[in-house]
Coordinates of N, CA and C in Angstrom, one line a residue:
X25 N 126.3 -36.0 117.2 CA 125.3 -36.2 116.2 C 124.0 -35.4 116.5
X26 N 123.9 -35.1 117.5 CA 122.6 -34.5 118.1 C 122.8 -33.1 117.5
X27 N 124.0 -32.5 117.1 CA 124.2 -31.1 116.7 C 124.1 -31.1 115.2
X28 N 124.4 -32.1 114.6 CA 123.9 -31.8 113.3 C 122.4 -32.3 113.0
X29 N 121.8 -32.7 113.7 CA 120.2 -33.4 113.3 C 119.8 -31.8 113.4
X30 N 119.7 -31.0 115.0 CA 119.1 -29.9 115.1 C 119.7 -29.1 113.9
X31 N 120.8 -28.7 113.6 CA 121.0 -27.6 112.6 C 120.1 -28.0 110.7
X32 N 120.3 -29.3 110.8 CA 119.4 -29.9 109.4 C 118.0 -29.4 109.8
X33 N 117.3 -29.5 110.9 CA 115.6 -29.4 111.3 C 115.9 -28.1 111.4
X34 N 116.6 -26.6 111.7 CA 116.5 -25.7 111.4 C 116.2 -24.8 110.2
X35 N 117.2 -25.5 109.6 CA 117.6 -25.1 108.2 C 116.2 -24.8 107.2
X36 N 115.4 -25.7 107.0 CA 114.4 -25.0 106.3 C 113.1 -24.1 106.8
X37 N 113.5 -23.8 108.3 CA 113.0 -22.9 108.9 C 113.1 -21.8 108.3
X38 N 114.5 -21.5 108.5 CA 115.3 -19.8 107.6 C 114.7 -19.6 106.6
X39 N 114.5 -21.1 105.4 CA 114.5 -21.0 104.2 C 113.0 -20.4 104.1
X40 N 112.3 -21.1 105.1 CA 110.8 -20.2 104.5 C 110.2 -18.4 105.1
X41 N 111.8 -17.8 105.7 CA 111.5 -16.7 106.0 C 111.8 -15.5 105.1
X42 N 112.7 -15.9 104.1 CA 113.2 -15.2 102.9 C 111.8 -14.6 102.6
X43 N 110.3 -14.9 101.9 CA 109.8 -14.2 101.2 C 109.3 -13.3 102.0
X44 N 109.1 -13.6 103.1 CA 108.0 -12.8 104.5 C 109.3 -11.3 104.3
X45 N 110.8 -11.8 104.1 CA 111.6 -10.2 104.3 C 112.0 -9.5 103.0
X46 N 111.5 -10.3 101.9 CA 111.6 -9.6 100.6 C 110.5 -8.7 100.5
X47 N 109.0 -9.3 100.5 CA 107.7 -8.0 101.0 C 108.2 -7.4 101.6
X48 N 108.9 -7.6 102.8 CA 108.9 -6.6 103.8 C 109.9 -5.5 103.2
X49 N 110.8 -5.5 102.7 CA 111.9 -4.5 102.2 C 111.6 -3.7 100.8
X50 N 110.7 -4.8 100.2 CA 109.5 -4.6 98.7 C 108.5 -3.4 99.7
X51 N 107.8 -3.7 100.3 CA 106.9 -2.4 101.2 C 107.2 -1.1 101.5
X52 N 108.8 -1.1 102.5 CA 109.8 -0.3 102.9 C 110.2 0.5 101.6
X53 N 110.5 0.4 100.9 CA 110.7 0.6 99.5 C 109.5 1.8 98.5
X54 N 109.0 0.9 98.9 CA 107.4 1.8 98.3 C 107.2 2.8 99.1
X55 N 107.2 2.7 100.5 CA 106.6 3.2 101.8 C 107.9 4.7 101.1
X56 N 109.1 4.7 100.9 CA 110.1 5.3 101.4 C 109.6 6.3 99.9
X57 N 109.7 6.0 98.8 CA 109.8 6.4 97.4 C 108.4 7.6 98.2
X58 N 107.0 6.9 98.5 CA 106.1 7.6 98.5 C 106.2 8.9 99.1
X59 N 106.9 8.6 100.3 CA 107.2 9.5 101.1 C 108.6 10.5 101.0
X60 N 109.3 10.3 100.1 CA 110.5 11.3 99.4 C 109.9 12.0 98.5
X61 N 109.1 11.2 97.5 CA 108.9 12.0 96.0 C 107.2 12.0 95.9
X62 N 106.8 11.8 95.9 CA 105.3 12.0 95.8 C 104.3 12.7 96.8
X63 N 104.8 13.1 97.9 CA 104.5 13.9 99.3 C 104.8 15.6 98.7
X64 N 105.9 15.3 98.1 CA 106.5 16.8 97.4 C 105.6 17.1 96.4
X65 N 105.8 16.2 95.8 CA 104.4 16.8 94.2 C 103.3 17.1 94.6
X66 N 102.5 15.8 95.7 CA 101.3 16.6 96.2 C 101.2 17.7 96.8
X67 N 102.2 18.3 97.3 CA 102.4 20.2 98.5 C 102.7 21.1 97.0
X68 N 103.3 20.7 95.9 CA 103.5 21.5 95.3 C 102.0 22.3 94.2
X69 N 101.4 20.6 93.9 CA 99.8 20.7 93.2 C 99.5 21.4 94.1
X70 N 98.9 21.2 95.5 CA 98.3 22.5 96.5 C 98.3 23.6 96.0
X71 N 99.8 24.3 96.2 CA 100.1 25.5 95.7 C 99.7 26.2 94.6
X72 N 99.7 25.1 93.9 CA 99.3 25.4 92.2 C 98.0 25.6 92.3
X73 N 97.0 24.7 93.1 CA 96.0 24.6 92.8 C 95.2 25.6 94.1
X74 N 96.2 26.2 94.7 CA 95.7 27.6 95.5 C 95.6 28.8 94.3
X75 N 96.9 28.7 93.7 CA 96.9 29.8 93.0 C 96.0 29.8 91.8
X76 N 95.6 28.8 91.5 CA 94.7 28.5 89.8 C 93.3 29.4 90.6
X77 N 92.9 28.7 92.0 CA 91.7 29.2 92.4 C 91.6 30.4 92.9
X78 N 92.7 31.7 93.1 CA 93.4 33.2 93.3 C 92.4 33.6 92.2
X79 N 93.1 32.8 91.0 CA 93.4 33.6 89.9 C 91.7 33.7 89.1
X80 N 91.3 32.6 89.7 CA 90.0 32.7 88.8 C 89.2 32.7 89.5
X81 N 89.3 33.5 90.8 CA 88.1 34.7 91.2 C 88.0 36.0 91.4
X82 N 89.4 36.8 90.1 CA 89.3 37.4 89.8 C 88.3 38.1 88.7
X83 N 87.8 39.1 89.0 CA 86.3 39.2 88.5 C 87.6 39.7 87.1
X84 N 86.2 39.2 85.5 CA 86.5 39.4 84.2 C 86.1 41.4 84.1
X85 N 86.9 41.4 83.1 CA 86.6 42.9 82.5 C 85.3 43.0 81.8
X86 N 85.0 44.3 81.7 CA 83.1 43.9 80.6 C 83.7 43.6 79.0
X87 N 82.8 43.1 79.1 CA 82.7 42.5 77.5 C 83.7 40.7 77.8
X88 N 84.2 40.6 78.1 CA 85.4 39.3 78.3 C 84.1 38.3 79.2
X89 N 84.8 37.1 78.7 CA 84.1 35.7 79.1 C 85.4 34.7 78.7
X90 N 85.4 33.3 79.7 CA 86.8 33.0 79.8 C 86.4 31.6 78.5
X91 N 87.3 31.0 78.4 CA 87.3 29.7 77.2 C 87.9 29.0 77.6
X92 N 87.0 28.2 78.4 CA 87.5 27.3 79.2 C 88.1 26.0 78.4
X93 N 88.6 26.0 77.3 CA 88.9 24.8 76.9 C 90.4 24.7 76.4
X94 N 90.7 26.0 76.7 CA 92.1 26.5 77.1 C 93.3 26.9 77.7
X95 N 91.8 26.5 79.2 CA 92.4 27.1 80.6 C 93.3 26.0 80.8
X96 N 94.7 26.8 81.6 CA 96.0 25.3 82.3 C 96.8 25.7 83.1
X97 N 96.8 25.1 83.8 CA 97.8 25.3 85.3 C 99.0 24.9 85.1
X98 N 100.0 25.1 85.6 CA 101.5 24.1 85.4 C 102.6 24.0 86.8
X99 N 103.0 23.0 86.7 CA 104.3 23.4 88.0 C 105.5 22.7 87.2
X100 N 106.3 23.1 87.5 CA 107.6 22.3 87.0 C 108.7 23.6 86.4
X101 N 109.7 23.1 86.4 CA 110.9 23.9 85.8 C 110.9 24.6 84.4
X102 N 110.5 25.4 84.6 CA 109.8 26.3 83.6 C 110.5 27.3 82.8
X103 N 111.2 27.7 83.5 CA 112.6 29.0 83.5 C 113.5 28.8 84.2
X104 N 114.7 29.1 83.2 CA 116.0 28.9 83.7 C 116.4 27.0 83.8
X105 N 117.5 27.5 84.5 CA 117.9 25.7 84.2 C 118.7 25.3 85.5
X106 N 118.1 25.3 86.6 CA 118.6 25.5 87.6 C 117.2 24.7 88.8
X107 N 117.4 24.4 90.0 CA 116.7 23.2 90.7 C 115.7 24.4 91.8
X108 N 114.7 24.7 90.9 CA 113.5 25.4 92.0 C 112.2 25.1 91.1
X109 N 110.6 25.7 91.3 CA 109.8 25.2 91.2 C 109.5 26.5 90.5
X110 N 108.9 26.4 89.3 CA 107.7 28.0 88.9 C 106.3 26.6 88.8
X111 N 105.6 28.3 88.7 CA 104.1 28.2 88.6 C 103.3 28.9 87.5
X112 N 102.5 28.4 87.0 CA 102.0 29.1 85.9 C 100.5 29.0 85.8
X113 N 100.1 30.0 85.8 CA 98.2 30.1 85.4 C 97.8 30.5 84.3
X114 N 97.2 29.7 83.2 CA 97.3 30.2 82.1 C 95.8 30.7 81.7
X115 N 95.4 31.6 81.6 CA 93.5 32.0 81.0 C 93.5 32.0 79.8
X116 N 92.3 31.6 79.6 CA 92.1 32.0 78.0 C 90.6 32.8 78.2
X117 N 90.5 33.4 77.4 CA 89.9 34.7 77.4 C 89.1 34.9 75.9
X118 N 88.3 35.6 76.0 CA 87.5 36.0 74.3 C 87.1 37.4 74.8
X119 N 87.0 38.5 74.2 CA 86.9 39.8 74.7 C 86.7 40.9 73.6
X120 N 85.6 41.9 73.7 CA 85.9 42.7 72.6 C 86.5 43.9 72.8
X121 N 87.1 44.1 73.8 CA 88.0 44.6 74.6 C 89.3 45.4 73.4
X122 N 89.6 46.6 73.6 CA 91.2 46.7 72.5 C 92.2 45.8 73.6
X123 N 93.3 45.7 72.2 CA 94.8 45.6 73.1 C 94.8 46.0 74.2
X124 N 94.6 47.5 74.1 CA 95.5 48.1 75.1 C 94.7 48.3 76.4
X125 N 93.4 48.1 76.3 CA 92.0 47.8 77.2 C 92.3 46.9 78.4
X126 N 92.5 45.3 77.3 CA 92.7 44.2 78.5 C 94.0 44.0 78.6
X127 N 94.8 44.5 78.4 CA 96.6 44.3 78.9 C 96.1 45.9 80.3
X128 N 95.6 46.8 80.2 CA 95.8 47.9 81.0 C 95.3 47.1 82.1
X129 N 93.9 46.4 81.9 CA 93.3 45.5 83.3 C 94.0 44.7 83.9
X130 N 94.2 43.9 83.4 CA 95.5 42.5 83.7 C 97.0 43.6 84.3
X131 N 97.1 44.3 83.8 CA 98.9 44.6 84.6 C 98.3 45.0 85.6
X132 N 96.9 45.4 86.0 CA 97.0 46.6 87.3 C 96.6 45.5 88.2
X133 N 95.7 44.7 87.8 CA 95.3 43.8 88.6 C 96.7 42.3 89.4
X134 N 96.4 42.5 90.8 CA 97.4 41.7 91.7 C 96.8 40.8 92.3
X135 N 97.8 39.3 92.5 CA 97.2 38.7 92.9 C 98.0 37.9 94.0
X136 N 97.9 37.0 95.1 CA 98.7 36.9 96.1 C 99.5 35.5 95.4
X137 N 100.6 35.4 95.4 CA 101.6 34.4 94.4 C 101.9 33.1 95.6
X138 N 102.8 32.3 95.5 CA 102.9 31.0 96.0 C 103.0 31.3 97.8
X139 N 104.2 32.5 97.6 CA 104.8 33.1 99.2 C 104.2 34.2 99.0
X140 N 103.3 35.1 98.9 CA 102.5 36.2 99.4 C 102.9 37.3 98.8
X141 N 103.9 37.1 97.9 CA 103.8 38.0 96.4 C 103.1 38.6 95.8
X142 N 103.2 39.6 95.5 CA 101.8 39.9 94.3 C 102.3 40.0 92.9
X143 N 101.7 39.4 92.5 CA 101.5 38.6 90.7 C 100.9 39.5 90.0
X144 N 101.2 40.2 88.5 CA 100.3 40.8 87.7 C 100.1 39.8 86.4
X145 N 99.2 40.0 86.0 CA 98.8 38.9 84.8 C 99.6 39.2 83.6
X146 N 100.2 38.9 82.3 CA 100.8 39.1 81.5 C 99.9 39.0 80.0
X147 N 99.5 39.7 79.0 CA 98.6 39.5 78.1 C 99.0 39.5 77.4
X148 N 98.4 38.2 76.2 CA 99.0 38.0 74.8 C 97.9 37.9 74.0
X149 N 97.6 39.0 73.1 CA 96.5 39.0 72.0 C 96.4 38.3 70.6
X150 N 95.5 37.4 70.6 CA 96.0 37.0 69.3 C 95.6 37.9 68.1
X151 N 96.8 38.2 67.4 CA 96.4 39.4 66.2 C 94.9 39.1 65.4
X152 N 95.1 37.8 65.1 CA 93.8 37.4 63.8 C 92.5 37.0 64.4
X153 N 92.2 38.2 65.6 CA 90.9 37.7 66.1 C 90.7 36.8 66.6
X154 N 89.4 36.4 66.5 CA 88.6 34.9 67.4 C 88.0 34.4 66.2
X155 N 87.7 32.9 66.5 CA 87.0 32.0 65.5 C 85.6 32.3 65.8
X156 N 84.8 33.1 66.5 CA 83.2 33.6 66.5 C 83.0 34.9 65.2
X157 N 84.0 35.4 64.9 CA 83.4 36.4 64.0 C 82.7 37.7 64.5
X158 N 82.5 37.6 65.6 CA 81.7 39.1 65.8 C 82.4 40.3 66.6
X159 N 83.8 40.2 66.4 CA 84.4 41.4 66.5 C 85.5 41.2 67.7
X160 N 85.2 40.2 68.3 CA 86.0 39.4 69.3 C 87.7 38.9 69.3
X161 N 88.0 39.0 70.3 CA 89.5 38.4 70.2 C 90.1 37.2 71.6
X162 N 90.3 36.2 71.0 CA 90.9 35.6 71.9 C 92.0 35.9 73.0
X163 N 91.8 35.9 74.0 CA 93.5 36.6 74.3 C 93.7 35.5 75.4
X164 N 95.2 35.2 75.6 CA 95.3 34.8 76.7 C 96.5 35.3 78.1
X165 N 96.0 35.3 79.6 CA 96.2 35.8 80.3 C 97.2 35.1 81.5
X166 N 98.6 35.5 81.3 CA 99.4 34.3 82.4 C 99.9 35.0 83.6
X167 N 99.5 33.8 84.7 CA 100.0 34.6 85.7 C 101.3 33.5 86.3
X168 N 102.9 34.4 86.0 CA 103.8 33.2 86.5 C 104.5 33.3 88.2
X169 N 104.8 32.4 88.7 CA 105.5 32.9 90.2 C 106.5 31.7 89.9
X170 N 107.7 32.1 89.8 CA 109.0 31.5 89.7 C 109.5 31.3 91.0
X171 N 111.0 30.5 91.0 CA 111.9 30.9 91.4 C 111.2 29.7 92.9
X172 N 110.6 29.0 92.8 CA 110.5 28.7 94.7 C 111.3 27.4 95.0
X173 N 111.2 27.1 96.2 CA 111.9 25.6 96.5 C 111.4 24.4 96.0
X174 N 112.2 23.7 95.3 CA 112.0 22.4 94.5 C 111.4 21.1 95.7
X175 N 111.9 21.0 96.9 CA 112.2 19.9 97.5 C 112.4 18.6 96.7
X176 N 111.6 17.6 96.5 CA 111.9 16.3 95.7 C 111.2 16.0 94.8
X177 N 110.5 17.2 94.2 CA 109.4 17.4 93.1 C 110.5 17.1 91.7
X178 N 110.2 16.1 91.3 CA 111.1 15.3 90.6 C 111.2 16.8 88.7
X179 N 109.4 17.2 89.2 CA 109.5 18.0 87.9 C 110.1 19.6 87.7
X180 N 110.6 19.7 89.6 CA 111.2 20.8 89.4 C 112.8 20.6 89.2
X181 N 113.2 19.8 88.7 CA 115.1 19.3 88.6 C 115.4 19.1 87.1

């Protein structure tokens, strides 16, 4: 008799340990996600946001001033369809500059890429001018670095 009194006065001992190891595995859980997938995205932002700050202390050509309400950074799977990371710096630009002016500046100009690459800028003019009217043209200026390791950056997959 003495063995079933103690196993009854146990019993709702156990019962009040359940929630203390559901937090606990609820924690573990979180603790684990953070540390797989969100440790990766923030090394990858870094990168990005080394390269966004490369790219925009490169001095402007004369006449050009940037538009800032255009400017954008990117990381994620960009090209191709396959598990690695690109990067993208995008400028926007206003300039009375010709075509062939600020595309000559931008191709010559290099810049150090994610792994110590050198990056030239890519230029796209918009044909129908700028919304100021005074002779100006919008252009915008990309600089891409493809191709790197994904690790568990959910947006490079």
């Amino acid at each position: 008799m003495v063995l079933t009194e103690t196993a009854s006065e146990a019993l709702p001992k156990q019962r009040r340990r359940w929630p203390f190891f559901v937090c606990l595995a609820l924690l573990a859980s979180i603790v684990a996600y953070t540390l797989v997938f969100d440790v990766s995205q923030w090394r990858n932002d870094e990168k990005l946001a080394r390269l966004h700050e490369r790219v925009s202390m490169l001095s402007l050509p004369p006449d050009t001033e940037h538009d800032l309400r255009a400017e954008a950074s990117v990381v994620g799977l960009l090209s191709g369809n396959s598990n690695h990371c690109d990067y993208l710096v995008h400028l926007a630009l206003v300039t009375k500059l010709s075509d062939a002016e600020i595309a000559r500046y931008y191709e010559s100009v290099t810049v150090e890429g994610i792994e110590g690459g050198e990056l030239s800028g890519t230029v796209y003019v918009n044909p129908s001018g700028s919304w100021r009217g005074d002779g100006s043209k919008d252009v915008i200026v990309e600089f891409f670095d493809g191709g790197h390791e994904a690790g568990f950056d959910m947006r490079c997959h």
